[in-house]
Amino acid sequence: MNELSWFVVRRLFQGLVVVLTVTAIVFVVTRLIGDPVAIMLPLDATEAQRETLRRALGLDQPVYLQFIDFLRSLFALDFGESYWQHRPNIDIIRERLPATFQLVGAGMLLAVVLALPLGTVAAMYPGRLPDRITSALSLVGLSVPLFWLGLILIYVFAAQLRILPSSGPGTFVHLVLPAVTLALPSAGRLAMLVRSSLIDELNAPYVKTAVAKGLPLWRILGVHTYVNAAVPTLTMIGWEVTRSLAGHTIIVETVFAWPGLGLAAIQAIQREDLLLLQAIVFVVALMVVVINLALDLVYKFIDPRISV
Amino acid sequence: MTPPVPTPWLEVDDLWIEFVTRRGIVPAVRGVSFAIGPGESLGLVGESGSGKTVIAQTIMGLLQSPGRVKRGAVRWQGKPLRFGDRFPRDDVRGHDISIVFQDALAALNPLLPVGTQITEVLTRRFSLSPKTAKERAVELLALVGIPEPRERVRNYPHEFSGGMRQRAMIAIALACEPKLLIADEPTTALDVTIQAQIIYLLRDLQQRLGLSLLFITHDLGVIAALCDRVAVCYSGKIVETGPAEQIFARPAHPYTQGLLQSSAARDDGRDRLLGIDGTPPDLLALPPGCAFAPRCFRADAACNAAVPPLAGVGVDHAAACIHPLVGAEAVR
Ligand SMILES: Nc1ncnc2c1ncn2[C@@H]1O[C@H](COP(=O)(O)OP(=O)(O)O)[C@@H](O)[C@H]1O
Ligand SMILES: [Mg+2]
């Protein structure tokens, strides 16, 4: 087996450990929050009914057996049945995932498209007007609370100008406001990072060599400094995607009634649908692990010095 | 009849360079002039901090803020070169003049294969197709003595040893087929045997390709093998200049003599600076007279009174010293 496959295997194993840890925490927390039987049955249920359900859910077993059972079903993608919708949780997740992917995909793409040119221009003229404007904009972007930004955008573009719908699923125009809301703070953070990485790289000695070789500016910037700034930038993009999936989408999807996983999580909490919530947390953790594994592979591809 | 004086290719004419710092304006280069003709090689020598790198980078158009050219000119084949652009581009730098830096590991892009760092010059300069450029890159690596060049073009800088990396750096500098190669302490970071190999390579290339060479070093001994002429730099000024054999046989400036002695000491394995005590003066507080006077065993009141100009001490040989070494004194 070559070096790279070992690397992948090791990373997969590490990812598995992360997923197991998250799962264990979720398992414990759900059992601490309350007795599922008490939540699932009406208040006037008899002790016999409770006992039956407890047995059906396996809650009469010792805790470690319950955990193993829980794991086994998770890896079979069996997340149990939603108490709220009375259908398999996996179906709900399948239904909700595309909307979240659309939102995060569009939002992050927009963030990158905004941040790269802004950060680059700022880095080329540090301390000068383009840099000041970019830095000010970035600061505003990254310090505005998401829900507030969402509400302001709704107020301006939906309520006042009436050019974009404020909420709901469906067409591309419905995606615009939530994606912009998700993108702007990320774009601010990303632009600042691109700026500082590029400023560092532009001062690196290899840039002197590139200039001395008479290379055109586009090649010095677009090839020489970008490959060197790529690892920190991709790390940041990965971090933004992770944060969107595991947090920001909950806010944005709620503000815009965007029917994704984040909204499902909020609804599950409101309806005390612990199994559904558990399933969502598991799926998100899995995605985060996959994203990080993919990034590690990309880093190795960009920087051959990274040892595995 | 005297032979016609060849028109120099590179002329550095009364160059003054300063750095604006918080402590004040640092006059790093103070009125330096020299010229290099076709196929000629000039050794620029001086202690660390004497302004050699600043001169080389200014010639290449690489002087960066807070540095600026206060006065003077650099001309290539009679044509004045520009300075001060952050990303300068003209048809001289990277065409007729190229440079090899001291620290090849830092000077090469760590994330691009060495081959790419050569071919990007070839495609820009000669509009070669990618395939021809790659062939030419292999040839260039072979030219600088890198074994298995066909495999090595794909390697990254960190996969080369120090000496091989410096050879690759030289190959990159040669890719544009320059007329003048500037080498700024190209061997300082290498150990002694490798140093000798690189010096030998540069001499060989210079002869085979008819290159002019500006070779920068702090070790006069290295120059003997390589250079026709020598310019000795001290605190931003040229204090002695002349044909290499004259400088070695009859140094006129006490500083040059000190450099020769310390170079000889290095060769004997005695690693200490013989002949020169003390350190160069603070450029922000230069003495009114000769900058070397505070360290000079011959200095007297006259030396501290006024800055001595470069004055002839022999054929084509000049020194900036009121009491130049003569006759037996000059023998080291
Ligand atoms: N970026 C800078 N800022 C301030 N002073 C500088 C800078 N670069 C060089 N200098 C000044 O120029 C002098 C000469 O430096 P340098 O040319 O690197 O010396 P050498 O190459 O001969 O060792 C230094 O002693 C320092 O005072
Ligand atoms: Mg130097």
XYZ file of C-alpha atoms and ligand atoms in Angstrom:
668
model
C 0.000 0.000 0.000
C 1.452 3.388 -0.863
C 1.876 6.430 1.304
C -1.281 8.114 0.121
C -3.574 5.172 0.792
C -2.134 4.881 4.292
C -2.881 8.547 4.745
C -6.489 8.076 3.637
C -6.959 5.037 5.853
C -5.554 6.864 8.867
C -7.708 9.888 8.185
C -10.808 7.733 7.783
C -10.059 6.074 11.080
C -9.640 9.451 12.778
C -12.907 10.556 11.211
C -14.607 7.477 12.582
C -13.367 8.314 16.062
C -14.801 11.814 15.729
C -18.163 10.501 14.558
C -18.251 7.943 17.379
C -17.451 10.607 19.937
C -20.171 12.912 18.650
C -22.584 9.992 18.589
C -21.770 9.032 22.157
C -22.310 12.596 23.318
C -25.617 12.798 21.476
C -26.634 9.438 22.963
C -25.878 10.536 26.487
C -27.437 13.963 26.108
C -30.678 12.640 24.661
C -30.967 10.258 27.559
C -30.233 12.998 30.056
C -32.798 15.393 28.595
C -35.709 13.208 29.458
C -37.421 9.896 29.324
C -38.417 9.292 25.699
C -41.298 7.171 26.852
C -42.723 10.017 28.906
C -42.463 12.346 25.928
C -43.854 9.937 23.381
C -46.869 8.704 25.293
C -49.831 10.799 26.385
C -49.852 11.840 30.023
C -52.620 9.411 30.972
C -50.914 6.302 29.573
C -50.918 3.295 31.833
C -47.825 1.754 33.366
C -48.362 -1.310 31.117
C -48.347 0.866 28.008
C -45.156 2.535 29.188
C -43.525 -0.818 29.827
C -44.455 -2.048 26.341
C -43.027 1.005 24.644
C -39.907 0.866 26.818
C -39.324 -2.701 25.698
C -40.083 -1.815 22.069
C -37.450 0.967 22.223
C -34.992 -1.352 23.947
C -34.855 0.878 26.996
C -35.090 -2.110 29.323
C -31.624 -3.235 28.188
C -28.393 -2.219 29.971
C -27.048 1.161 28.733
C -23.993 -0.243 26.910
C -26.200 -2.638 24.955
C -28.470 0.251 24.118
C -25.477 2.188 22.838
C -24.242 -0.665 20.667
C -27.713 -1.118 19.316
C -27.932 2.606 18.680
C -24.623 2.548 16.799
C -25.631 -0.423 14.721
C -28.774 1.277 13.552
C -26.936 4.533 12.858
C -24.458 2.890 10.555
C -27.309 1.153 8.808
C -28.683 4.692 8.338
C -31.657 3.661 10.405
C -32.453 6.686 12.510
C -35.757 5.470 13.784
C -39.097 7.062 13.278
C -39.941 10.720 13.734
C -42.239 11.250 16.661
C -43.418 14.453 15.022
C -44.031 13.286 11.441
C -44.609 9.581 12.039
C -42.276 8.484 9.267
C -38.630 7.391 9.104
C -36.204 10.140 10.093
C -33.965 9.212 7.185
C -36.773 10.187 4.799
C -37.082 13.598 6.425
C -33.340 14.109 6.186
C -33.257 13.032 2.551
C -36.013 15.473 1.822
C -34.337 18.362 3.620
C -30.717 17.869 2.574
C -30.969 19.253 -0.989
C -32.306 22.592 0.242
C -29.439 22.942 2.714
C -26.905 21.942 0.073
C -28.330 24.552 -2.284
C -28.198 27.230 0.366
C -24.697 26.426 1.603
C -23.394 25.853 -1.926
C -24.747 29.138 -3.266
C -23.778 31.060 -0.133
C -20.214 29.798 0.013
C -19.712 30.197 -3.729
C -20.865 33.788 -3.456
C -18.597 34.351 -0.447
C -15.561 33.048 -2.333
C -16.403 34.999 -5.477
C -16.637 38.183 -3.404
C -13.686 37.531 -1.121
C -11.002 36.546 -3.628
C -10.941 39.709 -5.741
C -11.532 41.987 -2.742
C -8.771 40.348 -0.704
C -6.413 40.393 -3.676
C -6.918 44.063 -4.472
C -6.516 44.939 -0.794
C -3.274 42.960 -0.612
C -1.834 44.683 -3.663
C -2.331 48.132 -2.185
C -1.970 47.622 1.571
C -2.900 50.705 3.557
C -4.136 52.509 0.467
C -7.704 53.340 -0.517
C -8.755 49.971 -2.044
C -7.445 48.228 1.059
C -9.224 50.613 3.414
C -12.534 50.183 1.602
C -12.209 46.401 1.503
C -11.188 46.176 5.136
C -14.048 48.405 6.233
C -16.561 46.402 4.199
C -15.163 43.132 5.535
C -15.358 44.370 9.085
C -19.004 45.325 8.616
C -19.724 42.007 6.910
C -18.154 39.875 9.579
C -19.519 41.717 12.584
C -23.195 41.907 11.590
C -25.352 39.278 13.340
C -26.826 36.852 10.818
C -30.443 37.123 11.884
C -30.257 40.902 11.838
C -28.654 40.912 8.401
C -31.397 38.573 7.174
C -34.131 40.789 8.565
C -32.574 43.928 7.069
C -32.337 42.267 3.650
C -35.959 41.147 3.914
C -36.980 44.654 4.918
C -35.134 46.331 2.049
C -35.553 43.897 -0.819
C -38.822 42.168 0.010
C -40.850 44.656 2.015
C -39.692 47.991 0.572
C -38.387 47.377 -2.920
C -40.526 44.275 -3.413
C -38.073 42.776 -5.889
C -37.298 39.526 -4.068
C -39.427 37.087 -2.087
C -38.773 37.122 1.630
C -39.203 33.482 2.368
C -40.067 30.020 1.240
C -38.572 27.389 -0.973
C -38.653 26.789 -4.635
C -37.131 28.845 -7.369
C -33.810 30.543 -7.783
C -35.168 33.946 -6.697
C -36.165 32.435 -3.381
C -32.569 31.405 -2.861
C -31.103 34.868 -3.386
C -31.753 36.517 -0.020
C -30.879 33.529 2.209
C -27.721 32.834 0.201
C -26.624 36.474 0.384
C -27.287 36.503 4.123
C -25.189 33.400 4.603
C -22.461 34.695 2.266
C -21.762 38.226 3.468
C -20.239 37.530 6.902
C -18.234 34.620 5.458
C -17.051 36.827 2.612
C -15.874 39.404 5.142
C -13.855 36.876 7.108
C -12.492 35.260 3.955
C -11.477 38.536 2.333
C -9.476 39.496 5.416
C -7.724 36.152 5.364
C -6.986 36.302 1.634
C -5.639 39.805 2.136
C -3.275 38.913 4.966
C -2.064 35.670 3.343
C -1.363 37.448 0.075
C 0.445 40.304 1.804
C 2.699 37.736 3.458
C 3.252 35.903 0.197
C 3.961 39.053 -1.803
C 6.807 39.797 0.605
C 8.266 36.314 0.290
C 11.659 36.035 -1.428
C 10.312 33.818 -4.205
C 8.238 36.769 -5.413
C 11.494 38.716 -5.910
C 12.705 35.860 -8.080
C 9.476 35.900 -10.046
C 9.734 39.664 -10.579
C 13.382 39.352 -11.580
C 12.370 36.757 -14.148
C 10.215 39.430 -15.780
C 6.988 37.497 -15.247
C 3.758 39.395 -15.819
C 1.799 40.458 -12.759
C -1.066 38.072 -13.432
C 1.317 35.148 -13.295
C 3.117 36.324 -10.161
C -0.190 36.832 -8.373
C -2.345 34.189 -9.989
C 0.157 31.367 -9.936
C 3.031 32.055 -7.567
C 1.283 33.683 -4.629
C -2.074 31.959 -5.031
C -0.673 28.447 -4.736
C 1.100 29.512 -1.573
C -1.976 31.209 -0.144
C -4.213 28.281 -1.137
C -3.789 26.142 1.972
C -4.788 28.809 4.526
C -7.582 30.001 2.228
C -9.012 26.512 1.733
C -8.775 25.877 5.469
C -10.842 28.983 6.039
C -13.356 28.038 3.333
C -13.692 24.576 4.895
C -14.230 26.187 8.263
C -16.906 28.499 6.838
C -18.713 25.593 5.164
C -18.557 23.646 8.414
C -19.878 26.538 10.419
C -22.661 27.087 7.894
C -23.749 23.463 8.033
C -23.459 23.129 11.775
C -24.823 26.496 12.806
C -25.439 29.366 10.466
C -27.995 27.497 8.349
C -30.142 27.048 11.456
C -30.446 30.824 11.791
C -30.736 31.619 8.090
C -33.202 28.833 7.339
C -35.334 29.938 10.263
C -35.343 33.595 9.241
C -36.242 32.752 5.645
C -38.378 29.652 6.314
C -35.977 27.771 4.063
C -36.908 24.081 4.380
C -33.465 22.630 4.968
C -31.813 20.600 7.672
C -31.291 23.609 9.925
C -34.971 24.412 9.975
C -35.698 20.729 10.586
C -33.375 20.836 13.586
C -35.208 23.804 15.077
C -38.563 22.131 14.433
C -37.337 18.908 16.009
C -36.277 20.814 19.111
C -39.588 22.644 19.319
C -41.495 19.366 19.053
C -39.126 17.489 21.364
C -38.461 15.022 18.540
C -35.223 13.774 20.024
C -34.655 10.940 17.560
C -34.897 13.317 14.615
C -32.555 15.801 16.263
C -30.134 12.979 17.006
C -30.251 11.899 13.370
C -29.587 15.422 12.116
C -26.621 15.890 14.438
C -25.197 12.573 13.280
C -25.563 13.447 9.597
C -23.990 16.896 10.059
C -21.074 15.405 11.997
C -20.562 12.939 9.187
C -20.497 15.719 6.610
C -17.988 17.736 8.634
C -15.703 14.713 8.861
C -15.958 14.125 5.112
C -15.215 17.791 4.337
C -12.107 17.715 6.483
C -10.877 14.505 4.954
C -11.346 15.952 1.473
C -9.459 19.105 2.487
C -6.546 17.100 3.858
C -6.250 15.321 0.546
C -6.368 18.613 -1.358
C -3.622 20.065 0.898
C -1.370 17.166 0.111
C -1.991 17.703 -3.547
C -1.135 21.428 -3.312
C 1.832 21.189 -0.976
C 4.068 18.160 -1.536
C 6.045 19.068 1.575
C 3.141 18.116 3.826
C 4.176 14.775 5.230
C 1.592 12.152 5.864
C 48.469 52.371 -29.750
C 45.974 51.757 -26.947
C 43.224 49.262 -27.662
C 39.771 50.831 -28.071
C 37.907 50.993 -24.777
C 34.910 48.645 -25.111
C 31.578 50.306 -24.346
C 30.421 48.851 -21.055
C 27.162 46.924 -20.940
C 26.232 47.762 -17.398
C 27.045 51.156 -15.965
C 26.301 52.055 -12.376
C 26.809 55.773 -12.150
C 27.080 57.647 -8.848
C 24.324 55.569 -7.246
C 22.918 56.755 -3.914
C 20.353 54.610 -2.143
C 18.696 55.310 1.181
C 16.180 53.658 3.468
C 13.632 55.713 5.311
C 13.356 54.163 8.758
C 11.889 55.195 12.082
C 15.381 55.911 13.382
C 16.221 58.125 10.435
C 17.309 57.975 6.816
C 19.879 55.194 6.367
C 22.319 56.017 3.544
C 23.005 52.419 2.526
C 24.753 53.187 -0.762
C 26.682 56.406 -1.157
C 27.889 57.290 -4.609
C 28.810 53.906 -6.051
C 30.028 53.717 -9.648
C 31.300 50.791 -11.669
C 30.965 49.367 -15.135
C 30.969 45.884 -16.589
C 31.864 45.222 -20.200
C 30.948 42.319 -22.467
C 32.267 39.048 -21.112
C 33.850 40.818 -18.159
C 33.472 39.672 -14.588
C 33.482 42.022 -11.654
C 33.711 40.900 -8.051
C 31.918 43.126 -5.562
C 33.283 42.359 -2.132
C 32.672 43.685 1.336
C 31.621 42.769 4.839
C 28.019 41.992 5.575
C 25.982 45.206 5.645
C 28.214 47.098 3.241
C 25.403 47.519 0.699
C 26.153 44.783 -1.840
C 22.688 43.245 -1.916
C 21.022 46.647 -2.081
C 23.135 47.509 -5.138
C 22.347 44.191 -6.850
C 18.624 44.448 -6.171
C 18.520 48.032 -7.387
C 20.143 46.991 -10.655
C 17.454 44.308 -10.967
C 14.694 46.799 -10.154
C 13.869 44.935 -6.948
C 14.535 47.727 -4.458
C 11.443 47.906 -2.280
C 10.036 50.595 -0.073
C 11.332 51.900 2.357
C 14.366 51.881 0.071
C 14.700 54.474 -2.660
C 17.249 55.676 -5.165
C 18.210 59.137 -4.089
C 20.513 59.939 -6.963
C 22.417 58.361 -9.787
C 21.670 56.047 -12.649
C 21.956 52.469 -13.772
C 22.355 52.120 -17.527
C 22.211 49.040 -19.713
C 23.951 49.475 -23.061
C 23.642 53.195 -22.561
C 19.929 53.112 -21.749
C 18.871 54.266 -18.255
C 16.844 51.732 -16.271
C 13.839 52.615 -14.152
C 13.509 51.965 -10.438
C 10.795 52.242 -7.864
C 7.952 50.273 -9.455
C 6.603 47.550 -7.230
C 6.364 45.119 -10.140
C 8.833 46.525 -12.640
C 8.835 45.164 -16.150
C 11.097 46.223 -18.943
C 13.010 44.506 -21.697
C 16.293 44.402 -19.783
C 15.604 42.743 -16.434
C 14.782 39.102 -17.008
C 15.957 39.509 -20.598
C 19.558 40.732 -20.676
C 20.213 40.673 -16.924
C 19.249 38.019 -14.446
C 20.112 37.228 -10.866
C 20.973 34.323 -8.599
C 20.158 34.833 -4.937
C 21.999 33.661 -1.860
C 19.301 31.467 -0.385
C 17.963 29.281 -3.186
C 15.484 27.526 -0.899
C 13.748 30.818 -0.146
C 14.181 32.200 -3.656
C 12.424 29.295 -5.343
C 8.681 28.868 -5.109
C 8.234 25.872 -2.779
C 4.985 24.748 -4.402
C 5.950 24.700 -8.058
C 8.118 22.028 -9.687
C 11.554 23.289 -10.658
C 10.739 22.568 -14.305
C 7.746 24.907 -14.202
C 9.900 27.641 -12.708
C 12.165 27.343 -15.750
C 9.551 26.882 -18.450
C 7.556 29.921 -17.352
C 10.569 32.020 -18.320
C 10.963 30.245 -21.648
C 7.329 30.571 -22.671
C 7.326 34.244 -21.736
C 10.681 35.133 -23.235
C 10.854 33.001 -26.360
C 7.186 32.024 -26.812
C 8.185 28.370 -26.816
C 5.477 25.736 -26.916
C 5.052 23.847 -23.636
C 6.723 20.785 -25.115
C 9.757 22.611 -26.497
C 10.022 24.603 -23.277
C 10.154 21.386 -21.280
C 12.901 19.993 -23.510
C 14.830 23.215 -23.091
C 14.360 23.080 -19.309
C 15.905 19.621 -19.296
C 18.831 20.958 -21.323
C 19.307 23.825 -18.903
C 19.362 21.491 -15.892
C 21.940 19.388 -17.721
C 23.943 22.520 -18.522
C 24.284 23.399 -14.832
C 25.368 19.856 -14.020
C 22.243 18.366 -12.481
C 22.255 14.591 -12.975
C 19.175 12.915 -14.458
C 17.682 16.222 -15.554
C 14.710 14.558 -17.234
C 13.505 13.252 -13.878
C 14.582 16.316 -11.929
C 12.393 18.794 -13.843
C 9.412 17.300 -12.071
C 10.911 17.667 -8.607
C 10.081 20.388 -6.126
C 12.814 22.603 -4.611
C 12.725 20.794 -1.258
C 13.608 17.555 -3.019
C 16.993 18.984 -4.083
C 20.130 19.175 -1.961
C 21.509 22.645 -1.205
C 24.072 22.562 -3.977
C 21.650 21.129 -6.537
C 19.109 23.752 -5.569
C 21.623 26.512 -6.239
C 22.382 24.886 -9.604
C 18.658 24.886 -10.367
C 18.522 28.563 -9.398
C 21.349 29.215 -11.858
C 19.491 27.273 -14.551
C 16.441 29.491 -13.991
C 18.603 32.594 -14.232
C 20.128 31.330 -17.482
C 16.754 30.455 -19.026
C 16.268 33.944 -20.461
C 19.749 33.731 -22.050
C 21.076 36.787 -20.250
C 24.148 38.759 -21.197
C 24.887 39.637 -17.571
C 24.445 37.355 -14.598
C 24.365 38.838 -11.110
C 25.225 36.336 -8.392
C 24.589 37.621 -4.863
C 26.627 35.434 -2.503
C 25.476 32.290 -4.318
C 27.723 30.043 -2.235
C 27.473 31.573 1.225
C 24.768 29.152 2.352
C 26.680 26.101 1.100
C 29.487 24.059 2.601
C 33.014 24.441 1.328
C 33.270 21.621 -1.235
C 29.911 22.505 -2.753
C 30.969 26.169 -2.793
C 33.973 25.294 -4.926
C 31.794 23.315 -7.335
C 29.390 26.219 -7.814
C 32.287 28.666 -8.361
C 33.738 26.285 -10.914
C 30.350 25.973 -12.612
C 29.961 29.759 -12.803
C 33.430 30.163 -14.310
C 32.740 27.434 -16.817
C 29.377 28.941 -17.786
C 30.873 32.390 -18.036
C 33.495 31.192 -20.483
C 31.234 28.923 -22.493
C 28.333 31.359 -22.816
C 30.392 34.541 -22.955
C 28.482 35.893 -19.948
C 29.323 39.038 -18.068
C 29.290 38.448 -14.348
C 28.696 40.587 -11.291
C 29.786 38.322 -8.482
C 29.014 39.442 -4.960
C 30.733 37.949 -1.938
C 32.154 38.773 1.459
C 35.099 36.453 0.820
C 37.833 37.953 -1.353
C 39.404 34.535 -1.751
C 36.454 33.288 -3.771
C 36.894 36.115 -6.256
C 40.424 35.135 -7.235
C 39.145 32.135 -9.159
C 36.418 34.003 -10.931
C 36.826 37.700 -11.525
C 38.846 40.005 -13.783
C 38.177 43.055 -11.696
C 37.352 43.729 -8.080
C 35.401 46.505 -6.380
C 35.696 46.633 -2.605
C 32.670 48.028 -0.825
C 32.703 49.522 2.669
C 29.693 51.162 4.327
C 28.043 51.897 1.005
C 31.089 53.210 -0.809
C 33.608 51.658 -3.167
C 36.914 52.071 -1.339
C 39.150 50.277 -3.795
C 38.811 49.045 -7.338
C 41.197 47.501 -9.829
C 42.258 44.401 -11.722
C 41.994 41.298 -9.586
C 45.678 40.364 -9.733
C 46.735 43.847 -8.646
C 44.274 43.890 -5.763
C 45.545 40.535 -4.590
C 49.214 41.343 -5.051
C 49.218 44.970 -3.936
C 46.093 45.999 -2.014
C 46.211 49.764 -1.485
C 43.422 50.211 1.041
C 44.013 48.903 4.568
C 40.460 47.523 4.534
C 41.212 45.452 1.420
C 44.353 44.177 3.082
C 42.294 43.209 6.107
C 39.806 41.344 3.894
C 42.680 39.502 2.223
C 44.138 38.522 5.555
C 40.845 37.278 6.905
C 40.263 35.307 3.705
C 43.710 33.716 4.059
C 42.935 32.957 7.687
C 39.728 31.236 6.644
C 41.681 29.089 4.199
C 44.081 28.093 6.966
C 41.138 27.103 9.096
C 41.707 29.956 11.530
C 38.220 31.276 11.596
C 38.646 34.793 12.854
C 38.876 38.170 11.250
C 42.546 38.972 11.049
C 43.500 42.519 10.280
C 40.113 44.135 10.871
C 39.049 44.813 14.420
C 35.747 46.347 15.360
C 32.554 46.649 13.368
C 31.402 48.866 10.501
C 30.051 52.261 11.599
C 26.386 52.916 12.189
C 25.138 54.315 8.881
C 23.009 56.797 10.821
C 26.077 58.205 12.559
C 28.855 58.131 9.999
C 32.121 59.793 10.969
C 32.923 63.015 9.119
C 36.020 61.541 7.515
C 36.874 58.085 6.212
C 34.263 55.579 7.409
C 36.989 53.003 7.981
C 39.233 55.303 10.030
C 37.911 54.206 13.449
C 39.072 50.648 12.664
C 42.219 51.508 10.724
C 45.710 50.991 12.136
C 47.044 53.777 9.895
C 44.421 56.387 10.641
C 45.448 59.851 11.785
C 43.798 63.256 12.152
C 43.707 63.840 8.407
C 41.653 60.646 7.897
C 39.005 61.921 10.285
C 38.849 65.349 8.702
C 37.427 64.643 5.263
C 36.125 61.741 3.203
C 38.944 60.638 0.896
C 37.943 60.362 -2.784
C 38.872 57.416 -4.991
C 42.313 58.245 -6.388
C 44.596 56.366 -8.743
C 47.270 54.239 -7.102
C 48.332 52.290 -10.192
C 47.246 51.406 -13.696
C 43.475 51.178 -13.648
C 43.716 50.825 -9.880
C 42.181 53.302 -7.439
C 41.732 53.524 -3.689
C 39.867 55.908 -1.414
C 42.587 56.323 1.155
C 44.803 59.207 2.260
C 47.567 56.827 3.289
C 47.405 53.980 0.772
C 49.681 51.027 1.326
C 52.686 51.163 -0.951
C 55.538 48.821 -1.798
C 56.389 46.310 0.899
C 53.534 47.522 3.112
C 51.044 46.166 0.636
C 52.434 42.661 0.774
C 50.157 40.667 2.958
N 14.747 47.083 4.362
C 15.729 47.850 4.899
N 15.424 48.788 5.808
C 16.383 49.564 6.353
N 17.695 49.472 6.057
C 18.062 48.540 5.164
C 17.103 47.670 4.543
N 17.766 46.844 3.710
C 19.076 47.187 3.811
N 19.255 48.198 4.676
C 20.515 48.858 5.018
O 21.409 48.661 3.956
C 22.645 48.167 4.444
C 23.255 47.251 3.421
O 22.507 46.059 3.341
P 22.878 44.917 2.320
O 22.941 45.482 0.950
O 21.913 43.825 2.539
O 24.319 44.469 2.794
P 25.214 43.281 2.235
O 24.473 42.607 1.129
O 26.465 43.938 1.791
O 25.445 42.388 3.400
C 22.316 47.480 5.741
O 23.375 47.580 6.642
C 21.128 48.263 6.253
O 21.580 49.331 7.061
Mg 23.855 40.569 1.039
